[in-house]
Amino acid sequence: MTLSLKARFAQAKIVLAPGVYDALTASLAEAAGFEALYVSGASIAYTRLGRPDIGLVSMAEVTDTITMIRDRIATPLIVDADTGYGNALNMQRTMRLFERAGANALQIEDQSFPKRCGHLADKSVIPAAEMVGKIKAAVDARASQETLVIARTDAIAVEGFEAALERAHLYAQAGADMLFVEAPGSANELGRVTAELKGLAPLMANMVEGGRTPIKSAKELEALGFSLVIFPGGIVRALARAAQDFYGTLKRDGSTDAFRDQMFDFDQLNAVIGTPQMIAAGRSYEAEQIIAAAEKSKQA
């Protein structure tokens, strides 16, 4: 991306960001050509813990994940920062750590702790004034104005749709760079989000396969007025299904033969992750190569 996220979100064309949870998925998504990637807290819980998205993942684990991804790729990262992992002061520490690790935007939410996936039932939210304080704390703590604060409200499921819109207005006034009303329950509610909030800040939508919100394409959401759409957990649902089939096949057959056409072989995977290039880069730093290059330079 040649523009910053802030400048990019000012454009009419929507940004489509797939969910990633480690350096491998991030590198594959970058290679596919996406402009930005979404580091999904839910996906980290699913893969690192084998558990649901119910507030079990820690700030340190997400920081480590961002660091590993940023070491591998250059694409802008929008990071799920959950509730900020505590109060406003915790929120500031989260901002500092995530920003230094390589995050370009932090999405923070107004759920109480421990939080739940936005498409699970029985959520609860903190007072709007407390969330306003967290947003202001995050804005104050960031080192760069280009690091965005995305304010998410989960109030639809708790206080109702109108209350969620009211919260979004307050969060924009507090300095949020983008607004995210989580889990609209219908196409009509999606349309109302943009109709009532467009102009306050760029708007974000979340597409969860099997979740509360009807699935819309990036093009459809762009037409409604959204600036960003994420598909955060789709990659885990796809890989989990493939892994289940793979292990079942291996247990049944005692071999991977029947699954071979759905796999990379050894050389194919090494090509995808850049093994030949890494080996060549390592050799370029070996003493013999450096001496040979120096001799060639002298002769020239």
PDB file of C-alpha atoms in Angstrom:
ATOM      1  CA  MET A   1       0.000   0.000   0.000  1.00  0.00           C
ATOM      2  CA  THR A   2       1.505   3.328  -1.060  1.00  0.00           C
ATOM      3  CA  LEU A   3      -0.914   5.347   1.110  1.00  0.00           C
ATOM      4  CA  SER A   4      -1.255   5.286   4.867  1.00  0.00           C
ATOM      5  CA  LEU A   5      -4.368   3.577   6.189  1.00  0.00           C
ATOM      6  CA  LYS A   6      -5.767   6.974   7.182  1.00  0.00           C
ATOM      7  CA  ALA A   7      -5.380   8.304   3.639  1.00  0.00           C
ATOM      8  CA  ARG A   8      -6.651   5.056   2.129  1.00  0.00           C
ATOM      9  CA  PHE A   9      -9.815   5.043   4.229  1.00  0.00           C
ATOM     10  CA  ALA A  10     -10.572   8.558   2.993  1.00  0.00           C
ATOM     11  CA  GLN A  11     -11.096   7.100  -0.475  1.00  0.00           C
ATOM     12  CA  ALA A  12     -14.435   5.774  -1.698  1.00  0.00           C
ATOM     13  CA  LYS A  13     -13.154   2.296  -2.598  1.00  0.00           C
ATOM     14  CA  ILE A  14     -13.537  -0.167   0.261  1.00  0.00           C
ATOM     15  CA  VAL A  15     -10.560  -1.976   1.831  1.00  0.00           C
ATOM     16  CA  LEU A  16     -11.010  -5.750   2.041  1.00  0.00           C
ATOM     17  CA  ALA A  17      -8.918  -7.214   4.874  1.00  0.00           C
ATOM     18  CA  PRO A  18      -8.754 -10.984   5.461  1.00  0.00           C
ATOM     19  CA  GLY A  19      -8.130 -12.414   8.892  1.00  0.00           C
ATOM     20  CA  VAL A  20      -4.671 -13.787   9.700  1.00  0.00           C
ATOM     21  CA  TYR A  21      -3.235 -15.258  12.884  1.00  0.00           C
ATOM     22  CA  ASP A  22       0.444 -16.019  12.226  1.00  0.00           C
ATOM     23  CA  ALA A  23       3.303 -15.287   9.851  1.00  0.00           C
ATOM     24  CA  LEU A  24       2.349 -18.060   7.422  1.00  0.00           C
ATOM     25  CA  THR A  25      -1.254 -16.949   6.921  1.00  0.00           C
ATOM     26  CA  ALA A  26      -0.108 -13.315   6.755  1.00  0.00           C
ATOM     27  CA  SER A  27       2.482 -14.097   4.072  1.00  0.00           C
ATOM     28  CA  LEU A  28      -0.069 -16.037   2.017  1.00  0.00           C
ATOM     29  CA  ALA A  29      -2.594 -13.190   2.308  1.00  0.00           C
ATOM     30  CA  GLU A  30       0.029 -10.624   1.342  1.00  0.00           C
ATOM     31  CA  ALA A  31       0.990 -12.720  -1.690  1.00  0.00           C
ATOM     32  CA  ALA A  32      -2.696 -12.781  -2.712  1.00  0.00           C
ATOM     33  CA  GLY A  33      -2.524  -8.990  -3.031  1.00  0.00           C
ATOM     34  CA  PHE A  34      -4.615  -7.657  -0.129  1.00  0.00           C
ATOM     35  CA  GLU A  35      -4.038  -4.020   0.837  1.00  0.00           C
ATOM     36  CA  ALA A  36      -4.337  -4.642   4.585  1.00  0.00           C
ATOM     37  CA  LEU A  37      -4.616  -7.627   6.911  1.00  0.00           C
ATOM     38  CA  TYR A  38      -6.665  -8.132  10.066  1.00  0.00           C
ATOM     39  CA  VAL A  39      -4.894  -9.814  12.996  1.00  0.00           C
ATOM     40  CA  SER A  40      -7.856 -11.616  14.537  1.00  0.00           C
ATOM     41  CA  GLY A  41      -7.972 -12.204  18.268  1.00  0.00           C
ATOM     42  CA  ALA A  42     -10.571 -14.893  17.727  1.00  0.00           C
ATOM     43  CA  SER A  43      -8.317 -16.691  15.258  1.00  0.00           C
ATOM     44  CA  ILE A  44      -5.412 -16.537  17.702  1.00  0.00           C
ATOM     45  CA  ALA A  45      -7.640 -18.125  20.350  1.00  0.00           C
ATOM     46  CA  TYR A  46      -8.852 -20.803  17.928  1.00  0.00           C
ATOM     47  CA  THR A  47      -5.353 -21.749  16.757  1.00  0.00           C
ATOM     48  CA  ARG A  48      -2.938 -21.079  19.622  1.00  0.00           C
ATOM     49  CA  LEU A  49      -5.270 -22.145  22.407  1.00  0.00           C
ATOM     50  CA  GLY A  50      -7.740 -24.382  20.607  1.00  0.00           C
ATOM     51  CA  ARG A  51     -10.390 -22.480  22.527  1.00  0.00           C
ATOM     52  CA  PRO A  52     -13.252 -20.057  21.807  1.00  0.00           C
ATOM     53  CA  ASP A  53     -12.999 -16.273  21.652  1.00  0.00           C
ATOM     54  CA  ILE A  54     -14.003 -15.532  25.255  1.00  0.00           C
ATOM     55  CA  GLY A  55     -11.188 -13.299  26.482  1.00  0.00           C
ATOM     56  CA  LEU A  56      -8.564 -15.983  27.066  1.00  0.00           C
ATOM     57  CA  VAL A  57      -5.879 -14.485  24.806  1.00  0.00           C
ATOM     58  CA  SER A  58      -3.496 -12.104  26.568  1.00  0.00           C
ATOM     59  CA  MET A  59      -1.973  -8.790  25.509  1.00  0.00           C
ATOM     60  CA  ALA A  60       1.487 -10.396  25.469  1.00  0.00           C
ATOM     61  CA  GLU A  61       0.349 -13.208  23.165  1.00  0.00           C
ATOM     62  CA  VAL A  62      -1.102 -10.739  20.671  1.00  0.00           C
ATOM     63  CA  THR A  63       2.018  -8.559  20.852  1.00  0.00           C
ATOM     64  CA  ASP A  64       4.134 -11.613  20.095  1.00  0.00           C
ATOM     65  CA  THR A  65       1.880 -12.488  17.160  1.00  0.00           C
ATOM     66  CA  ILE A  66       2.136  -8.976  15.693  1.00  0.00           C
ATOM     67  CA  THR A  67       5.928  -9.057  16.067  1.00  0.00           C
ATOM     68  CA  MET A  68       6.246 -12.376  14.242  1.00  0.00           C
ATOM     69  CA  ILE A  69       3.929 -11.264  11.442  1.00  0.00           C
ATOM     70  CA  ARG A  70       5.636  -7.896  11.003  1.00  0.00           C
ATOM     71  CA  ASP A  71       9.023  -9.603  10.753  1.00  0.00           C
ATOM     72  CA  ARG A  72       7.660 -11.509   7.755  1.00  0.00           C
ATOM     73  CA  ILE A  73       5.501  -9.008   5.844  1.00  0.00           C
ATOM     74  CA  ALA A  74       5.139  -5.272   5.148  1.00  0.00           C
ATOM     75  CA  THR A  75       1.383  -5.024   4.540  1.00  0.00           C
ATOM     76  CA  PRO A  76      -0.524  -2.751   6.983  1.00  0.00           C
ATOM     77  CA  LEU A  77      -1.929  -4.592  10.003  1.00  0.00           C
ATOM     78  CA  ILE A  78      -5.270  -3.866  11.634  1.00  0.00           C
ATOM     79  CA  VAL A  79      -5.109  -5.547  15.033  1.00  0.00           C
ATOM     80  CA  ASP A  80      -7.911  -6.788  17.253  1.00  0.00           C
ATOM     81  CA  ALA A  81      -7.076  -5.294  20.658  1.00  0.00           C
ATOM     82  CA  ASP A  82     -10.209  -6.629  22.365  1.00  0.00           C
ATOM     83  CA  THR A  83     -11.097  -4.427  25.364  1.00  0.00           C
ATOM     84  CA  GLY A  84      -7.579  -3.034  25.707  1.00  0.00           C
ATOM     85  CA  TYR A  85      -7.068  -5.744  28.344  1.00  0.00           C
ATOM     86  CA  GLY A  86      -8.252  -3.593  31.230  1.00  0.00           C
ATOM     87  CA  ASN A  87      -8.921   0.061  32.028  1.00  0.00           C
ATOM     88  CA  ALA A  88      -7.720   3.221  30.249  1.00  0.00           C
ATOM     89  CA  LEU A  89      -4.166   2.807  31.539  1.00  0.00           C
ATOM     90  CA  ASN A  90      -4.077  -0.787  30.275  1.00  0.00           C
ATOM     91  CA  MET A  91      -5.392   0.551  26.974  1.00  0.00           C
ATOM     92  CA  GLN A  92      -2.447   2.934  26.743  1.00  0.00           C
ATOM     93  CA  ARG A  93       0.041   0.142  27.401  1.00  0.00           C
ATOM     94  CA  THR A  94      -1.678  -1.973  24.744  1.00  0.00           C
ATOM     95  CA  MET A  95      -1.388   0.873  22.252  1.00  0.00           C
ATOM     96  CA  ARG A  96       2.308   1.372  22.957  1.00  0.00           C
ATOM     97  CA  LEU A  97       3.165  -2.333  22.734  1.00  0.00           C
ATOM     98  CA  PHE A  98       1.078  -3.065  19.646  1.00  0.00           C
ATOM     99  CA  GLU A  99       2.270   0.049  17.815  1.00  0.00           C
ATOM    100  CA  ARG A 100       5.922  -0.747  18.486  1.00  0.00           C
ATOM    101  CA  ALA A 101       5.341  -4.340  17.372  1.00  0.00           C
ATOM    102  CA  GLY A 102       4.050  -3.126  14.010  1.00  0.00           C
ATOM    103  CA  ALA A 103       0.303  -2.490  14.239  1.00  0.00           C
ATOM    104  CA  ASN A 104      -1.094   0.229  11.976  1.00  0.00           C
ATOM    105  CA  ALA A 105      -4.546   0.279  13.573  1.00  0.00           C
ATOM    106  CA  LEU A 106      -6.008  -0.998  16.844  1.00  0.00           C
ATOM    107  CA  GLN A 107      -9.638  -2.065  17.088  1.00  0.00           C
ATOM    108  CA  ILE A 108     -10.946  -1.678  20.628  1.00  0.00           C
ATOM    109  CA  GLU A 109     -14.386  -2.635  21.918  1.00  0.00           C
ATOM    110  CA  ASP A 110     -16.785  -1.607  24.651  1.00  0.00           C
ATOM    111  CA  GLN A 111     -17.472  -5.045  26.099  1.00  0.00           C
ATOM    112  CA  SER A 112     -16.838  -5.803  29.737  1.00  0.00           C
ATOM    113  CA  PHE A 113     -14.057  -8.223  30.602  1.00  0.00           C
ATOM    114  CA  PRO A 114     -13.830 -11.084  29.893  1.00  0.00           C
ATOM    115  CA  LYS A 115     -15.178 -10.304  26.454  1.00  0.00           C
ATOM    116  CA  ARG A 116     -16.880 -12.645  24.001  1.00  0.00           C
ATOM    117  CA  CYS A 117     -16.838 -13.002  20.250  1.00  0.00           C
ATOM    118  CA  GLY A 118     -19.131 -10.330  18.856  1.00  0.00           C
ATOM    119  CA  HIS A 119     -21.435 -12.964  17.386  1.00  0.00           C
ATOM    120  CA  LEU A 120     -21.873 -14.976  20.599  1.00  0.00           C
ATOM    121  CA  ALA A 121     -24.808 -14.440  22.946  1.00  0.00           C
ATOM    122  CA  ASP A 122     -24.768 -13.123  26.522  1.00  0.00           C
ATOM    123  CA  LYS A 123     -22.379 -10.223  25.995  1.00  0.00           C
ATOM    124  CA  SER A 124     -22.225  -7.221  28.293  1.00  0.00           C
ATOM    125  CA  VAL A 125     -20.862  -3.727  27.741  1.00  0.00           C
ATOM    126  CA  ILE A 126     -19.144  -1.128  29.893  1.00  0.00           C
ATOM    127  CA  PRO A 127     -20.693   2.340  30.344  1.00  0.00           C
ATOM    128  CA  ALA A 128     -20.277   4.527  27.268  1.00  0.00           C
ATOM    129  CA  ALA A 129     -18.356   7.109  29.318  1.00  0.00           C
ATOM    130  CA  GLU A 130     -15.767   4.476  30.274  1.00  0.00           C
ATOM    131  CA  MET A 131     -15.263   3.555  26.637  1.00  0.00           C
ATOM    132  CA  VAL A 132     -14.893   7.228  25.741  1.00  0.00           C
ATOM    133  CA  GLY A 133     -12.075   7.368  28.277  1.00  0.00           C
ATOM    134  CA  LYS A 134     -10.382   4.343  26.720  1.00  0.00           C
ATOM    135  CA  ILE A 135     -10.564   5.882  23.257  1.00  0.00           C
ATOM    136  CA  LYS A 136      -9.035   9.122  24.497  1.00  0.00           C
ATOM    137  CA  ALA A 137      -6.340   7.162  26.329  1.00  0.00           C
ATOM    138  CA  ALA A 138      -5.462   5.227  23.168  1.00  0.00           C
ATOM    139  CA  VAL A 139      -5.310   8.426  21.113  1.00  0.00           C
ATOM    140  CA  ASP A 140      -3.035  10.057  23.702  1.00  0.00           C
ATOM    141  CA  ALA A 141      -0.713   7.046  23.861  1.00  0.00           C
ATOM    142  CA  ARG A 142      -0.032   6.503  20.166  1.00  0.00           C
ATOM    143  CA  ALA A 143       3.351   7.613  18.880  1.00  0.00           C
ATOM    144  CA  SER A 144       2.071   8.361  15.377  1.00  0.00           C
ATOM    145  CA  GLN A 145      -1.118  10.017  14.201  1.00  0.00           C
ATOM    146  CA  GLU A 146      -1.075   7.430  11.403  1.00  0.00           C
ATOM    147  CA  THR A 147      -1.779   4.648  13.927  1.00  0.00           C
ATOM    148  CA  LEU A 148      -5.556   4.464  13.875  1.00  0.00           C
ATOM    149  CA  VAL A 149      -8.017   3.837  16.691  1.00  0.00           C
ATOM    150  CA  ILE A 150     -11.055   1.838  15.567  1.00  0.00           C
ATOM    151  CA  ALA A 151     -13.892   2.017  18.103  1.00  0.00           C
ATOM    152  CA  ARG A 152     -16.241  -0.958  18.162  1.00  0.00           C
ATOM    153  CA  THR A 153     -19.534  -1.137  19.999  1.00  0.00           C
ATOM    154  CA  ASP A 154     -21.262  -4.391  20.884  1.00  0.00           C
ATOM    155  CA  ALA A 155     -24.301  -2.592  22.241  1.00  0.00           C
ATOM    156  CA  ILE A 156     -26.815  -3.880  19.664  1.00  0.00           C
ATOM    157  CA  ALA A 157     -27.062  -7.232  21.467  1.00  0.00           C
ATOM    158  CA  VAL A 158     -27.190  -5.622  24.921  1.00  0.00           C
ATOM    159  CA  GLU A 159     -28.885  -2.226  24.744  1.00  0.00           C
ATOM    160  CA  GLY A 160     -30.430  -2.246  21.285  1.00  0.00           C
ATOM    161  CA  PHE A 161     -29.712  -0.759  17.888  1.00  0.00           C
ATOM    162  CA  GLU A 162     -30.470   2.867  18.741  1.00  0.00           C
ATOM    163  CA  ALA A 163     -28.178   2.752  21.765  1.00  0.00           C
ATOM    164  CA  ALA A 164     -25.391   1.361  19.598  1.00  0.00           C
ATOM    165  CA  LEU A 165     -25.733   4.302  17.219  1.00  0.00           C
ATOM    166  CA  GLU A 166     -25.670   6.726  20.144  1.00  0.00           C
ATOM    167  CA  ARG A 167     -22.479   5.119  21.416  1.00  0.00           C
ATOM    168  CA  ALA A 168     -20.904   5.382  17.948  1.00  0.00           C
ATOM    169  CA  HIS A 169     -21.581   9.132  17.943  1.00  0.00           C
ATOM    170  CA  LEU A 170     -19.889   9.487  21.324  1.00  0.00           C
ATOM    171  CA  TYR A 171     -16.903   7.438  20.205  1.00  0.00           C
ATOM    172  CA  ALA A 172     -16.418   9.600  17.136  1.00  0.00           C
ATOM    173  CA  GLN A 173     -16.470  12.709  19.321  1.00  0.00           C
ATOM    174  CA  ALA A 174     -13.847  11.079  21.580  1.00  0.00           C
ATOM    175  CA  GLY A 175     -11.426  10.869  18.667  1.00  0.00           C
ATOM    176  CA  ALA A 176     -11.948   7.444  17.104  1.00  0.00           C
ATOM    177  CA  ASP A 177     -10.586   7.298  13.557  1.00  0.00           C
ATOM    178  CA  MET A 178     -13.083   4.632  12.457  1.00  0.00           C
ATOM    179  CA  LEU A 179     -16.384   3.301  13.803  1.00  0.00           C
ATOM    180  CA  PHE A 180     -17.452  -0.331  13.984  1.00  0.00           C
ATOM    181  CA  VAL A 181     -20.992  -1.266  15.012  1.00  0.00           C
ATOM    182  CA  GLU A 182     -20.739  -4.995  15.614  1.00  0.00           C
ATOM    183  CA  ALA A 183     -23.319  -7.627  14.623  1.00  0.00           C
ATOM    184  CA  PRO A 184     -26.143  -5.813  12.815  1.00  0.00           C
ATOM    185  CA  GLY A 185     -28.820  -8.449  12.484  1.00  0.00           C
ATOM    186  CA  SER A 186     -30.178  -7.669   9.027  1.00  0.00           C
ATOM    187  CA  ALA A 187     -29.444  -5.980   5.724  1.00  0.00           C
ATOM    188  CA  ASN A 188     -31.683  -3.151   6.871  1.00  0.00           C
ATOM    189  CA  GLU A 189     -29.564  -2.607   9.990  1.00  0.00           C
ATOM    190  CA  LEU A 190     -26.387  -2.606   7.909  1.00  0.00           C
ATOM    191  CA  GLY A 191     -27.897   0.114   5.758  1.00  0.00           C
ATOM    192  CA  ARG A 192     -28.971   2.123   8.790  1.00  0.00           C
ATOM    193  CA  VAL A 193     -25.431   2.034  10.198  1.00  0.00           C
ATOM    194  CA  THR A 194     -24.080   3.825   7.158  1.00  0.00           C
ATOM    195  CA  ALA A 195     -27.096   6.100   6.731  1.00  0.00           C
ATOM    196  CA  GLU A 196     -26.853   7.369  10.308  1.00  0.00           C
ATOM    197  CA  LEU A 197     -23.085   7.382  10.866  1.00  0.00           C
ATOM    198  CA  LYS A 198     -21.531   8.158   7.488  1.00  0.00           C
ATOM    199  CA  GLY A 199     -19.597  11.411   7.696  1.00  0.00           C
ATOM    200  CA  LEU A 200     -18.662  11.014  11.350  1.00  0.00           C
ATOM    201  CA  ALA A 201     -15.745   8.689  10.533  1.00  0.00           C
ATOM    202  CA  PRO A 202     -15.009   5.846   8.102  1.00  0.00           C
ATOM    203  CA  LEU A 203     -17.104   2.773   8.866  1.00  0.00           C
ATOM    204  CA  MET A 204     -16.117  -0.879   9.297  1.00  0.00           C
ATOM    205  CA  ALA A 205     -18.116  -4.070   8.740  1.00  0.00           C
ATOM    206  CA  ASN A 206     -17.427  -7.599   9.969  1.00  0.00           C
ATOM    207  CA  MET A 207     -18.416 -10.675   7.961  1.00  0.00           C
ATOM    208  CA  VAL A 208     -18.624 -13.878  10.016  1.00  0.00           C
ATOM    209  CA  GLU A 209     -19.709 -17.033   8.231  1.00  0.00           C
ATOM    210  CA  GLY A 210     -22.727 -18.292  10.180  1.00  0.00           C
ATOM    211  CA  GLY A 211     -22.806 -15.193  12.394  1.00  0.00           C
ATOM    212  CA  ARG A 212     -25.585 -12.716  13.127  1.00  0.00           C
ATOM    213  CA  THR A 213     -24.883 -10.357  10.224  1.00  0.00           C
ATOM    214  CA  PRO A 214     -25.913 -11.387   6.698  1.00  0.00           C
ATOM    215  CA  ILE A 215     -22.866 -11.960   4.524  1.00  0.00           C
ATOM    216  CA  LYS A 216     -22.341  -9.241   1.933  1.00  0.00           C
ATOM    217  CA  SER A 217     -19.551  -8.881  -0.605  1.00  0.00           C
ATOM    218  CA  ALA A 218     -17.008  -6.086  -0.409  1.00  0.00           C
ATOM    219  CA  LYS A 219     -18.646  -4.483  -3.443  1.00  0.00           C
ATOM    220  CA  GLU A 220     -22.077  -4.534  -1.792  1.00  0.00           C
ATOM    221  CA  LEU A 221     -20.718  -3.054   1.430  1.00  0.00           C
ATOM    222  CA  GLU A 222     -18.863  -0.371  -0.505  1.00  0.00           C
ATOM    223  CA  ALA A 223     -22.136   0.610  -2.152  1.00  0.00           C
ATOM    224  CA  LEU A 224     -23.672   0.991   1.314  1.00  0.00           C
ATOM    225  CA  GLY A 225     -20.852   3.301   2.368  1.00  0.00           C
ATOM    226  CA  PHE A 226     -18.462   1.122   4.359  1.00  0.00           C
ATOM    227  CA  SER A 227     -14.723   1.847   4.119  1.00  0.00           C
ATOM    228  CA  LEU A 228     -13.410  -1.432   5.557  1.00  0.00           C
ATOM    229  CA  VAL A 229     -14.687  -4.996   5.645  1.00  0.00           C
ATOM    230  CA  ILE A 230     -12.973  -7.837   7.466  1.00  0.00           C
ATOM    231  CA  PHE A 231     -13.442 -11.589   7.104  1.00  0.00           C
ATOM    232  CA  PRO A 232     -11.622 -12.374  10.355  1.00  0.00           C
ATOM    233  CA  GLY A 233     -12.151 -16.077  11.058  1.00  0.00           C
ATOM    234  CA  GLY A 234     -12.785 -17.488   7.603  1.00  0.00           C
ATOM    235  CA  ILE A 235      -9.243 -18.782   7.197  1.00  0.00           C
ATOM    236  CA  VAL A 236      -9.471 -20.779  10.438  1.00  0.00           C
ATOM    237  CA  ARG A 237     -12.824 -22.260   9.482  1.00  0.00           C
ATOM    238  CA  ALA A 238     -11.352 -23.298   6.119  1.00  0.00           C
ATOM    239  CA  LEU A 239      -8.159 -24.741   7.611  1.00  0.00           C
ATOM    240  CA  ALA A 240      -9.984 -26.506  10.445  1.00  0.00           C
ATOM    241  CA  ARG A 241     -12.242 -28.258   7.946  1.00  0.00           C
ATOM    242  CA  ALA A 242      -9.250 -29.235   5.792  1.00  0.00           C
ATOM    243  CA  ALA A 243      -7.286 -30.443   8.830  1.00  0.00           C
ATOM    244  CA  GLN A 244     -10.210 -32.529  10.060  1.00  0.00           C
ATOM    245  CA  ASP A 245     -10.465 -34.196   6.650  1.00  0.00           C
ATOM    246  CA  PHE A 246      -6.688 -34.691   6.478  1.00  0.00           C
ATOM    247  CA  TYR A 247      -6.392 -36.358   9.876  1.00  0.00           C
ATOM    248  CA  GLY A 248      -9.432 -38.505   9.172  1.00  0.00           C
ATOM    249  CA  THR A 249      -7.930 -39.662   5.879  1.00  0.00           C
ATOM    250  CA  LEU A 250      -4.558 -40.427   7.454  1.00  0.00           C
ATOM    251  CA  LYS A 251      -6.141 -42.394  10.300  1.00  0.00           C
ATOM    252  CA  ARG A 252      -8.378 -44.342   7.915  1.00  0.00           C
ATOM    253  CA  ASP A 253      -5.756 -45.154   5.269  1.00  0.00           C
ATOM    254  CA  GLY A 254      -2.475 -45.004   7.143  1.00  0.00           C
ATOM    255  CA  SER A 255      -1.280 -42.842   4.251  1.00  0.00           C
ATOM    256  CA  THR A 256      -1.786 -39.358   2.806  1.00  0.00           C
ATOM    257  CA  ASP A 257      -2.189 -40.662  -0.754  1.00  0.00           C
ATOM    258  CA  ALA A 258      -5.925 -39.944  -0.980  1.00  0.00           C
ATOM    259  CA  PHE A 259      -5.366 -36.375   0.209  1.00  0.00           C
ATOM    260  CA  ARG A 260      -2.331 -35.615  -1.924  1.00  0.00           C
ATOM    261  CA  ASP A 261      -4.134 -33.470  -4.521  1.00  0.00           C
ATOM    262  CA  GLN A 262      -5.313 -31.138  -1.717  1.00  0.00           C
ATOM    263  CA  MET A 263      -1.794 -30.605  -0.322  1.00  0.00           C
ATOM    264  CA  PHE A 264       1.434 -28.892  -1.240  1.00  0.00           C
ATOM    265  CA  ASP A 265       4.257 -31.392  -1.524  1.00  0.00           C
ATOM    266  CA  PHE A 266       7.628 -30.735   0.128  1.00  0.00           C
ATOM    267  CA  ASP A 267       9.106 -28.669  -2.703  1.00  0.00           C
ATOM    268  CA  GLN A 268       5.900 -26.746  -3.355  1.00  0.00           C
ATOM    269  CA  LEU A 269       5.605 -25.596   0.240  1.00  0.00           C
ATOM    270  CA  ASN A 270       9.272 -24.613   0.322  1.00  0.00           C
ATOM    271  CA  ALA A 271       8.682 -22.512  -2.793  1.00  0.00           C
ATOM    272  CA  VAL A 272       5.698 -20.791  -1.147  1.00  0.00           C
ATOM    273  CA  ILE A 273       7.592 -19.895   2.037  1.00  0.00           C
ATOM    274  CA  GLY A 274      10.702 -18.788   0.133  1.00  0.00           C
ATOM    275  CA  THR A 275      13.190 -21.473   1.154  1.00  0.00           C
ATOM    276  CA  PRO A 276      15.429 -21.172  -1.970  1.00  0.00           C
ATOM    277  CA  GLN A 277      15.644 -17.399  -1.569  1.00  0.00           C
ATOM    278  CA  MET A 278      16.449 -17.681   2.128  1.00  0.00           C
ATOM    279  CA  ILE A 279      19.225 -20.177   1.502  1.00  0.00           C
ATOM    280  CA  ALA A 280      20.645 -17.968  -1.251  1.00  0.00           C
ATOM    281  CA  ALA A 281      20.507 -14.941   1.044  1.00  0.00           C
ATOM    282  CA  GLY A 282      22.321 -16.843   3.772  1.00  0.00           C
ATOM    283  CA  ARG A 283      25.054 -17.927   1.362  1.00  0.00           C
ATOM    284  CA  SER A 284      25.605 -14.329   0.264  1.00  0.00           C
ATOM    285  CA  TYR A 285      26.847 -13.563   3.785  1.00  0.00           C
ATOM    286  CA  GLU A 286      29.288 -16.476   3.928  1.00  0.00           C
ATOM    287  CA  ALA A 287      32.968 -15.548   4.038  1.00  0.00           C
ATOM    288  CA  GLU A 288      33.825 -17.074   0.675  1.00  0.00           C
ATOM    289  CA  GLN A 289      31.083 -15.150  -1.080  1.00  0.00           C
ATOM    290  CA  ILE A 290      32.077 -11.859   0.556  1.00  0.00           C
ATOM    291  CA  ILE A 291      35.740 -12.372  -0.391  1.00  0.00           C
ATOM    292  CA  ALA A 292      34.811 -13.279  -3.969  1.00  0.00           C
ATOM    293  CA  ALA A 293      32.621 -10.182  -4.269  1.00  0.00           C
ATOM    294  CA  ALA A 294      35.418  -8.003  -2.907  1.00  0.00           C
ATOM    295  CA  GLU A 295      37.908  -9.452  -5.388  1.00  0.00           C
ATOM    296  CA  LYS A 296      35.492  -8.916  -8.260  1.00  0.00           C
ATOM    297  CA  SER A 297      35.016  -5.305  -7.155  1.00  0.00           C
ATOM    298  CA  LYS A 298      38.792  -4.718  -7.115  1.00  0.00           C
ATOM    299  CA  GLN A 299      39.160  -6.140 -10.621  1.00  0.00           C
ATOM    300  CA  ALA A 300      36.417  -3.865 -11.906  1.00  0.00           C
TER     301      ALA A 300
END
